[in-house]
GROMACS .gro file of C-alpha atoms in nm:
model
  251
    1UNK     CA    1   1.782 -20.624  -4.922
    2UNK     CA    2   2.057 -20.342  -5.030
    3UNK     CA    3   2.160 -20.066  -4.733
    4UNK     CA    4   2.371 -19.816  -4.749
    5UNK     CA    5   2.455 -19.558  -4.481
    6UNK     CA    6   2.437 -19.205  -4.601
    7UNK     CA    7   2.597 -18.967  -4.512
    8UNK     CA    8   2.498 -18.823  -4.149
    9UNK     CA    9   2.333 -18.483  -4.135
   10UNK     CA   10   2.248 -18.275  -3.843
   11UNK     CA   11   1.954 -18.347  -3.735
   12UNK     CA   12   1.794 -17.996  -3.747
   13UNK     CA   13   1.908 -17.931  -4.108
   14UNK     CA   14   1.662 -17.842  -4.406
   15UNK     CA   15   1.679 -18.077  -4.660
   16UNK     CA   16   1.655 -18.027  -5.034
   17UNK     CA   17   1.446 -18.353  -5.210
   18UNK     CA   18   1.398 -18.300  -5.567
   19UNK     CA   19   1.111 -18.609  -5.763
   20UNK     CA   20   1.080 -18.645  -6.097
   21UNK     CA   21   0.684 -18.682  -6.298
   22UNK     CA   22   0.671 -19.027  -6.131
   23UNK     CA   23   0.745 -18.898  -5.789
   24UNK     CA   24   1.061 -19.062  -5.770
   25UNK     CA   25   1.374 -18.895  -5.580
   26UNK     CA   26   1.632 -18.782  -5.851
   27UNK     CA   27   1.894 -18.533  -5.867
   28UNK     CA   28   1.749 -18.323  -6.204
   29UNK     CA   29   1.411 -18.316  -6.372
   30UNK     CA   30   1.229 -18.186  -6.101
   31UNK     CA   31   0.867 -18.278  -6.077
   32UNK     CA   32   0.829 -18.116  -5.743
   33UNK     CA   33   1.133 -17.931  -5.450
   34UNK     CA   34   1.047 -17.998  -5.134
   35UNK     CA   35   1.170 -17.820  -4.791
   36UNK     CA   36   1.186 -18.056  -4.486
   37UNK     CA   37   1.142 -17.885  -4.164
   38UNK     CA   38   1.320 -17.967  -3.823
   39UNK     CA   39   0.999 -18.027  -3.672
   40UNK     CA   40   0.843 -18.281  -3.929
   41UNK     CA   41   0.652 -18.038  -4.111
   42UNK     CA   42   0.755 -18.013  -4.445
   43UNK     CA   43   0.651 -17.750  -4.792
   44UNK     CA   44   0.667 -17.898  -5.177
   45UNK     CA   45   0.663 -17.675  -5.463
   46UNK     CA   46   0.450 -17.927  -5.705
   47UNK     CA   47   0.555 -17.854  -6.075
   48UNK     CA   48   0.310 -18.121  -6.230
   49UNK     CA   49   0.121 -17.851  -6.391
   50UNK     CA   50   0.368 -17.609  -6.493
   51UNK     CA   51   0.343 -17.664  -6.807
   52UNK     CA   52  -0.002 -17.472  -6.753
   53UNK     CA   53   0.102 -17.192  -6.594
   54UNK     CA   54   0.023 -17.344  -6.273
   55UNK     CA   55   0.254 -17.413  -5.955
   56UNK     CA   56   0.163 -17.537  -5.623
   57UNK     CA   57   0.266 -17.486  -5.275
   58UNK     CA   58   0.175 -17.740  -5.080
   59UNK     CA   59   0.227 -17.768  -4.703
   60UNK     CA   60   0.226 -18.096  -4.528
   61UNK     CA   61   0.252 -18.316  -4.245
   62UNK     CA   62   0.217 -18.640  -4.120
   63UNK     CA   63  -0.130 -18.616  -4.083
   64UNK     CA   64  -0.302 -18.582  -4.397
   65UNK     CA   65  -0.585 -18.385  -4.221
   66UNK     CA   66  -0.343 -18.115  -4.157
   67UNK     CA   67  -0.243 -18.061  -4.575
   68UNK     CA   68  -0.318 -17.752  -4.716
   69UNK     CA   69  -0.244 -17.626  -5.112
   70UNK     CA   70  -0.169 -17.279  -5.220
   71UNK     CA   71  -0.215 -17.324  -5.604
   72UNK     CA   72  -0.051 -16.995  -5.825
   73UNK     CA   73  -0.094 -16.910  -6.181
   74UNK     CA   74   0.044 -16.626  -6.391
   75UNK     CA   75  -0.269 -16.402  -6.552
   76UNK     CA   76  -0.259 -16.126  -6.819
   77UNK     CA   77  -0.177 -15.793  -6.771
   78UNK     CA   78   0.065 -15.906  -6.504
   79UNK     CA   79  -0.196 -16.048  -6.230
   80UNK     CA   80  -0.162 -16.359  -6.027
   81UNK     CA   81  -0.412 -16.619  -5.987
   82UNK     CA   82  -0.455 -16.777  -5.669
   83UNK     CA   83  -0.640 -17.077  -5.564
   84UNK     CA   84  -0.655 -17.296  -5.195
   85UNK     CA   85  -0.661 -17.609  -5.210
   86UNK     CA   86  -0.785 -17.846  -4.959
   87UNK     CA   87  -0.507 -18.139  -5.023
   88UNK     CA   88  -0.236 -18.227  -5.262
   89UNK     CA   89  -0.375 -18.488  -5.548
   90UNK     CA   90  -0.085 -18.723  -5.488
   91UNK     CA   91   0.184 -18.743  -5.212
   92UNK     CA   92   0.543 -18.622  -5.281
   93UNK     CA   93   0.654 -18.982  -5.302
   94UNK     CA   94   0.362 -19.014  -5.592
   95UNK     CA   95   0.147 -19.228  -5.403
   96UNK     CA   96  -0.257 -19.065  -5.457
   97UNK     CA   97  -0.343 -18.889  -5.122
   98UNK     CA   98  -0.650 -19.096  -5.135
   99UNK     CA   99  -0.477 -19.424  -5.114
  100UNK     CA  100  -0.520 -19.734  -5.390
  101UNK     CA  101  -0.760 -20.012  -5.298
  102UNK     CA  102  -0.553 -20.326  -5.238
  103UNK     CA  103  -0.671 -20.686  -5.186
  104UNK     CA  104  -0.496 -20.777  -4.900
  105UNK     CA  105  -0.416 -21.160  -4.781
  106UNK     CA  106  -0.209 -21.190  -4.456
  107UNK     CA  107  -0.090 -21.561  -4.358
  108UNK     CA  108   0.100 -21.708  -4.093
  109UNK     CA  109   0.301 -22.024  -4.109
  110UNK     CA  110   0.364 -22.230  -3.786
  111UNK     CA  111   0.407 -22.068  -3.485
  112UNK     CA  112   0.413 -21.723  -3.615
  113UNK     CA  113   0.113 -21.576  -3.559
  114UNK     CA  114   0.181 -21.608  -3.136
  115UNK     CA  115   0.566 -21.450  -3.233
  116UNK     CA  116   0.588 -21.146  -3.017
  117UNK     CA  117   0.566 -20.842  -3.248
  118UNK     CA  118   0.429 -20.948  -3.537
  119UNK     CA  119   0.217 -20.628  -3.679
  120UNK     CA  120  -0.199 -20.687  -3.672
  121UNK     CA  121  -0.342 -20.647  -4.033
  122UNK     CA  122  -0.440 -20.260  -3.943
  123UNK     CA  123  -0.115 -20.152  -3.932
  124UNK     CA  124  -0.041 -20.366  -4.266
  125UNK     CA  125  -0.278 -20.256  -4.468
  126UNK     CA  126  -0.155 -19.908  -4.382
  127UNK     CA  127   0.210 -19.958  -4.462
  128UNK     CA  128   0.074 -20.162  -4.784
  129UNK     CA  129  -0.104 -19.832  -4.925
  130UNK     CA  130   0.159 -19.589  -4.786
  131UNK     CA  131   0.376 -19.778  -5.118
  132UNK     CA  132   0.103 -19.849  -5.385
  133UNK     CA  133   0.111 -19.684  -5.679
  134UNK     CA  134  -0.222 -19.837  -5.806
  135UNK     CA  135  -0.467 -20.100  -5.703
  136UNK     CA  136  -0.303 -20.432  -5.627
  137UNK     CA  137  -0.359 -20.784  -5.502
  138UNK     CA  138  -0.101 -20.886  -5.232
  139UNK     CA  139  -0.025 -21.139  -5.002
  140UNK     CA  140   0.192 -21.111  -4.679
  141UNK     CA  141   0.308 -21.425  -4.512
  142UNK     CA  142   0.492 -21.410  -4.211
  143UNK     CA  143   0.714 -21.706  -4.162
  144UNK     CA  144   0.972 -21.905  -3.923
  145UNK     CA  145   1.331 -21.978  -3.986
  146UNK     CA  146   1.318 -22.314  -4.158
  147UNK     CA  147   0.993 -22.202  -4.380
  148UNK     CA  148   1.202 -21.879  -4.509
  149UNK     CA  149   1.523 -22.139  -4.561
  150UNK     CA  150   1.343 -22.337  -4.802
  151UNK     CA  151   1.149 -22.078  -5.001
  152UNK     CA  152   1.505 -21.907  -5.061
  153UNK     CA  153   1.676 -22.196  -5.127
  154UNK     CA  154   1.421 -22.301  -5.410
  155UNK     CA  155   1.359 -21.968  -5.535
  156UNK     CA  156   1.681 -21.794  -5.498
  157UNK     CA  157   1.921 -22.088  -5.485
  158UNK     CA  158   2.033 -21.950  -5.128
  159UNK     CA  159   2.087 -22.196  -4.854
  160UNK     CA  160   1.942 -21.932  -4.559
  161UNK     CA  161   1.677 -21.723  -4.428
  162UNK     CA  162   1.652 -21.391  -4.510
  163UNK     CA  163   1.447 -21.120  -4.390
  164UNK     CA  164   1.190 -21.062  -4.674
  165UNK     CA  165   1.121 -21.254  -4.999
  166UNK     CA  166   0.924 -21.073  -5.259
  167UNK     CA  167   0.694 -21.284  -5.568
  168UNK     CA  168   0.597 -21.028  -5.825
  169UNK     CA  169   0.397 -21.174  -6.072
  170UNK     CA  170   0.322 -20.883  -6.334
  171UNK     CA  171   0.500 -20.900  -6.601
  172UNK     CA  172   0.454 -20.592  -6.791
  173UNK     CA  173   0.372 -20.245  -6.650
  174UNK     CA  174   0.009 -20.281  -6.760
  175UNK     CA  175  -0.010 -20.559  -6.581
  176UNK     CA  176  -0.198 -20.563  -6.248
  177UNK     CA  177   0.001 -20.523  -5.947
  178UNK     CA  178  -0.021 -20.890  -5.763
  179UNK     CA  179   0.264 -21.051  -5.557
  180UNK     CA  180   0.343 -21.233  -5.237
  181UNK     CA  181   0.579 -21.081  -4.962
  182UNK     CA  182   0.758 -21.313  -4.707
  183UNK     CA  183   0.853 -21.183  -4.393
  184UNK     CA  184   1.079 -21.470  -4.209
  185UNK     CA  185   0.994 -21.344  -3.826
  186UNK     CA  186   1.330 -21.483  -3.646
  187UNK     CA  187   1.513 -21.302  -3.906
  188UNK     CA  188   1.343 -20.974  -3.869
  189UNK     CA  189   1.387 -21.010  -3.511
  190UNK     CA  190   1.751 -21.043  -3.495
  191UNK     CA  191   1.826 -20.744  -3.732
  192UNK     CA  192   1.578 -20.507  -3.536
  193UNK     CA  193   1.754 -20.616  -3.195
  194UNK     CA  194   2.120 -20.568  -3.377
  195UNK     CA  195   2.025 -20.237  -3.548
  196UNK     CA  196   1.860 -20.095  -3.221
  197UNK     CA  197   1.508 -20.047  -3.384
  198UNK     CA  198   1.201 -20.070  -3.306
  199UNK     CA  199   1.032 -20.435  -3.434
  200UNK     CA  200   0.705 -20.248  -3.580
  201UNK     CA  201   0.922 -20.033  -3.739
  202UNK     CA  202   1.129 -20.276  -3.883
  203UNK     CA  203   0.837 -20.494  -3.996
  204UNK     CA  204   0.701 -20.180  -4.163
  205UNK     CA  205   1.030 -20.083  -4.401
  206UNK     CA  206   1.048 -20.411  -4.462
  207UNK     CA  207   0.684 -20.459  -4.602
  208UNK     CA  208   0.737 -20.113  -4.780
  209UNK     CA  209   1.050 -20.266  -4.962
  210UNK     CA  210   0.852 -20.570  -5.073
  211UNK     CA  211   0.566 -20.370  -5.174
  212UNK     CA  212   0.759 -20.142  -5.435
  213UNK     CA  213   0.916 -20.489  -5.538
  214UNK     CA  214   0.636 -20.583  -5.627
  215UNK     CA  215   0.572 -20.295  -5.862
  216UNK     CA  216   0.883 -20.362  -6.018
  217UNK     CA  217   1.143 -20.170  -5.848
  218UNK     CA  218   1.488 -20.301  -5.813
  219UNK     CA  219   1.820 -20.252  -5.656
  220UNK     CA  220   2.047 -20.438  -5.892
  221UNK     CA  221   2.273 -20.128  -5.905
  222UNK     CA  222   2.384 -19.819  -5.741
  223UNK     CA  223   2.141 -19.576  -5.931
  224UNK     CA  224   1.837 -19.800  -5.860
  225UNK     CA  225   1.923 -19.860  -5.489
  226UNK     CA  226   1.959 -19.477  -5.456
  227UNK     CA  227   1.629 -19.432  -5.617
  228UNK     CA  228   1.449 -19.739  -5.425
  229UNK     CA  229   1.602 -19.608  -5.091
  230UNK     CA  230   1.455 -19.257  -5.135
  231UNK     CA  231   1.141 -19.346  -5.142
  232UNK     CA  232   1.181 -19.604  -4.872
  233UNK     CA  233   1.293 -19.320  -4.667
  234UNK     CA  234   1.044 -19.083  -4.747
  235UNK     CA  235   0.758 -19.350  -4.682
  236UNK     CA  236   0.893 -19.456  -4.365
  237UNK     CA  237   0.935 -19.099  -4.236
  238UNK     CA  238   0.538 -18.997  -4.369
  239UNK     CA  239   0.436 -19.304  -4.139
  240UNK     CA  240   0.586 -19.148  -3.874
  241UNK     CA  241   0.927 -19.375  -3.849
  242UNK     CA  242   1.317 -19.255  -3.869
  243UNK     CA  243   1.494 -19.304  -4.191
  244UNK     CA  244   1.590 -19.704  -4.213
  245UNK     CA  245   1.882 -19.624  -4.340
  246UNK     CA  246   2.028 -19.353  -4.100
  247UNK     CA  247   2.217 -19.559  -3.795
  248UNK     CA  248   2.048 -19.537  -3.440
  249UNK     CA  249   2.211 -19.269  -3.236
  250UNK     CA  250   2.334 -19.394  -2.888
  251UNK     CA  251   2.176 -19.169  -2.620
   0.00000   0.00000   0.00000
């Protein structure tokens, strides 16, 4: 997978995230601004319905309970309209706030399923929906060292193991979303213990990353890395997890 370390901010700064109609971070369109707080609370001004007249303040956090809309629209004769709203219809990374269904098939080749740290299929299925755009039928397979190997090597023409192989097997966008994800467990491991992360959290970017994979998302080049990474980050950081692409800071 592509990383790239961006540039450090402070750590109490307010940060500016503009998404396009599709939810996707970009630097002009803007489907929605949003205003991340120190403290993990965040507000997004939601222009979906602008268009009508409508725009929507939205205040989140990471519990969804907690969401609560503020929905304004422009009257006649100079009066303001003003609606509450119990929570947003999608997320601010475009996922639905009531998440997709998903079909969800979790295997284990040999030895794996004893590894120490491997994620139970709760916490799967929740970083699964956390990156659906739509229903979907997925498989995750956690593997060793020498299973990975080979399914690279035939797949990718790559003689190693590498952290997470992703089988998409849609072909157009109105296609449904099916794929396999392989997560190669020694691999993950290693990188979590080098990077200084947590192994959950680890396991859980990289299940994200092979989940918008397998909706079609690429990061051949700079502009789609940038765009993949966003909403990486912003997925990671609604599940409660640091940005995966920020280094750890020594304490």
């Amino acid at each position: 997978m592509t990383k790239k370390s961006p540039a450090t901010r402070p750590s109490d700064a307010t940060r500016v995230v503009l998404f396009d109609a599709d939810g996707r971070a970009r630097k002009a369109s803007a489907h929605a601004l949003r205003l991340q707080l120190a403290d993990g609370r965040s507000l997004t001004l939601d222009l979906s319905q602008a268009h009508d007249g409508v725009v929507a303040l939205l205040a989140e956090h990471t519990d969804p309970r907690q969401q609560a809309g503020l929905l304004v629209r422009p009257d006649n004769a100079d009066a303001l309209s003003v609606a509450v709203t119990a929570t947003p219809l999608v997320t601010t990374t475009g996922t639905p706030a009531t998440p997709p269904e998903v079909e969800l098939d979790i295997q284990f080749g040999d030895g794996t399923r004893q590894r120490a740290g491997v994620p139970g299929r709760k916490p799967i299925e929740k970083w699964v929906k956390s990156a659906l755009y739509a229903d979907a039928a997925l498989t995750v397979r956690f593997v060793d060292e020498e299973e990975g190997r080979a399914l690279n090597r035939t797949y990718r023409g790559k003689d190693y193991a590498t952290n997470v192989l992703t089988f998409a097997y849609a072909e157009t966008d109105d296609d449904p979303v099916t794929g396999d994800i392989v997560l190669c467990c020694p691999v993950v491991e290693a990188e979590a213990r080098q990077q200084k992360k947590p192994l959950q959290a680890h396991y859980a970017h990289l299940i994200v990353h092979g989940v918008l994979h397998a909706q079609g998302y690429e990061h051949e080049d700079d502009a789609e890395a940038e765009e993949m990474e966003a909403i990486e980050t912003e997925t990671l950081q609604a599940l409660g997890f640091d940005n995966p692409y920020e280094p750890v800071r020594e304490i």
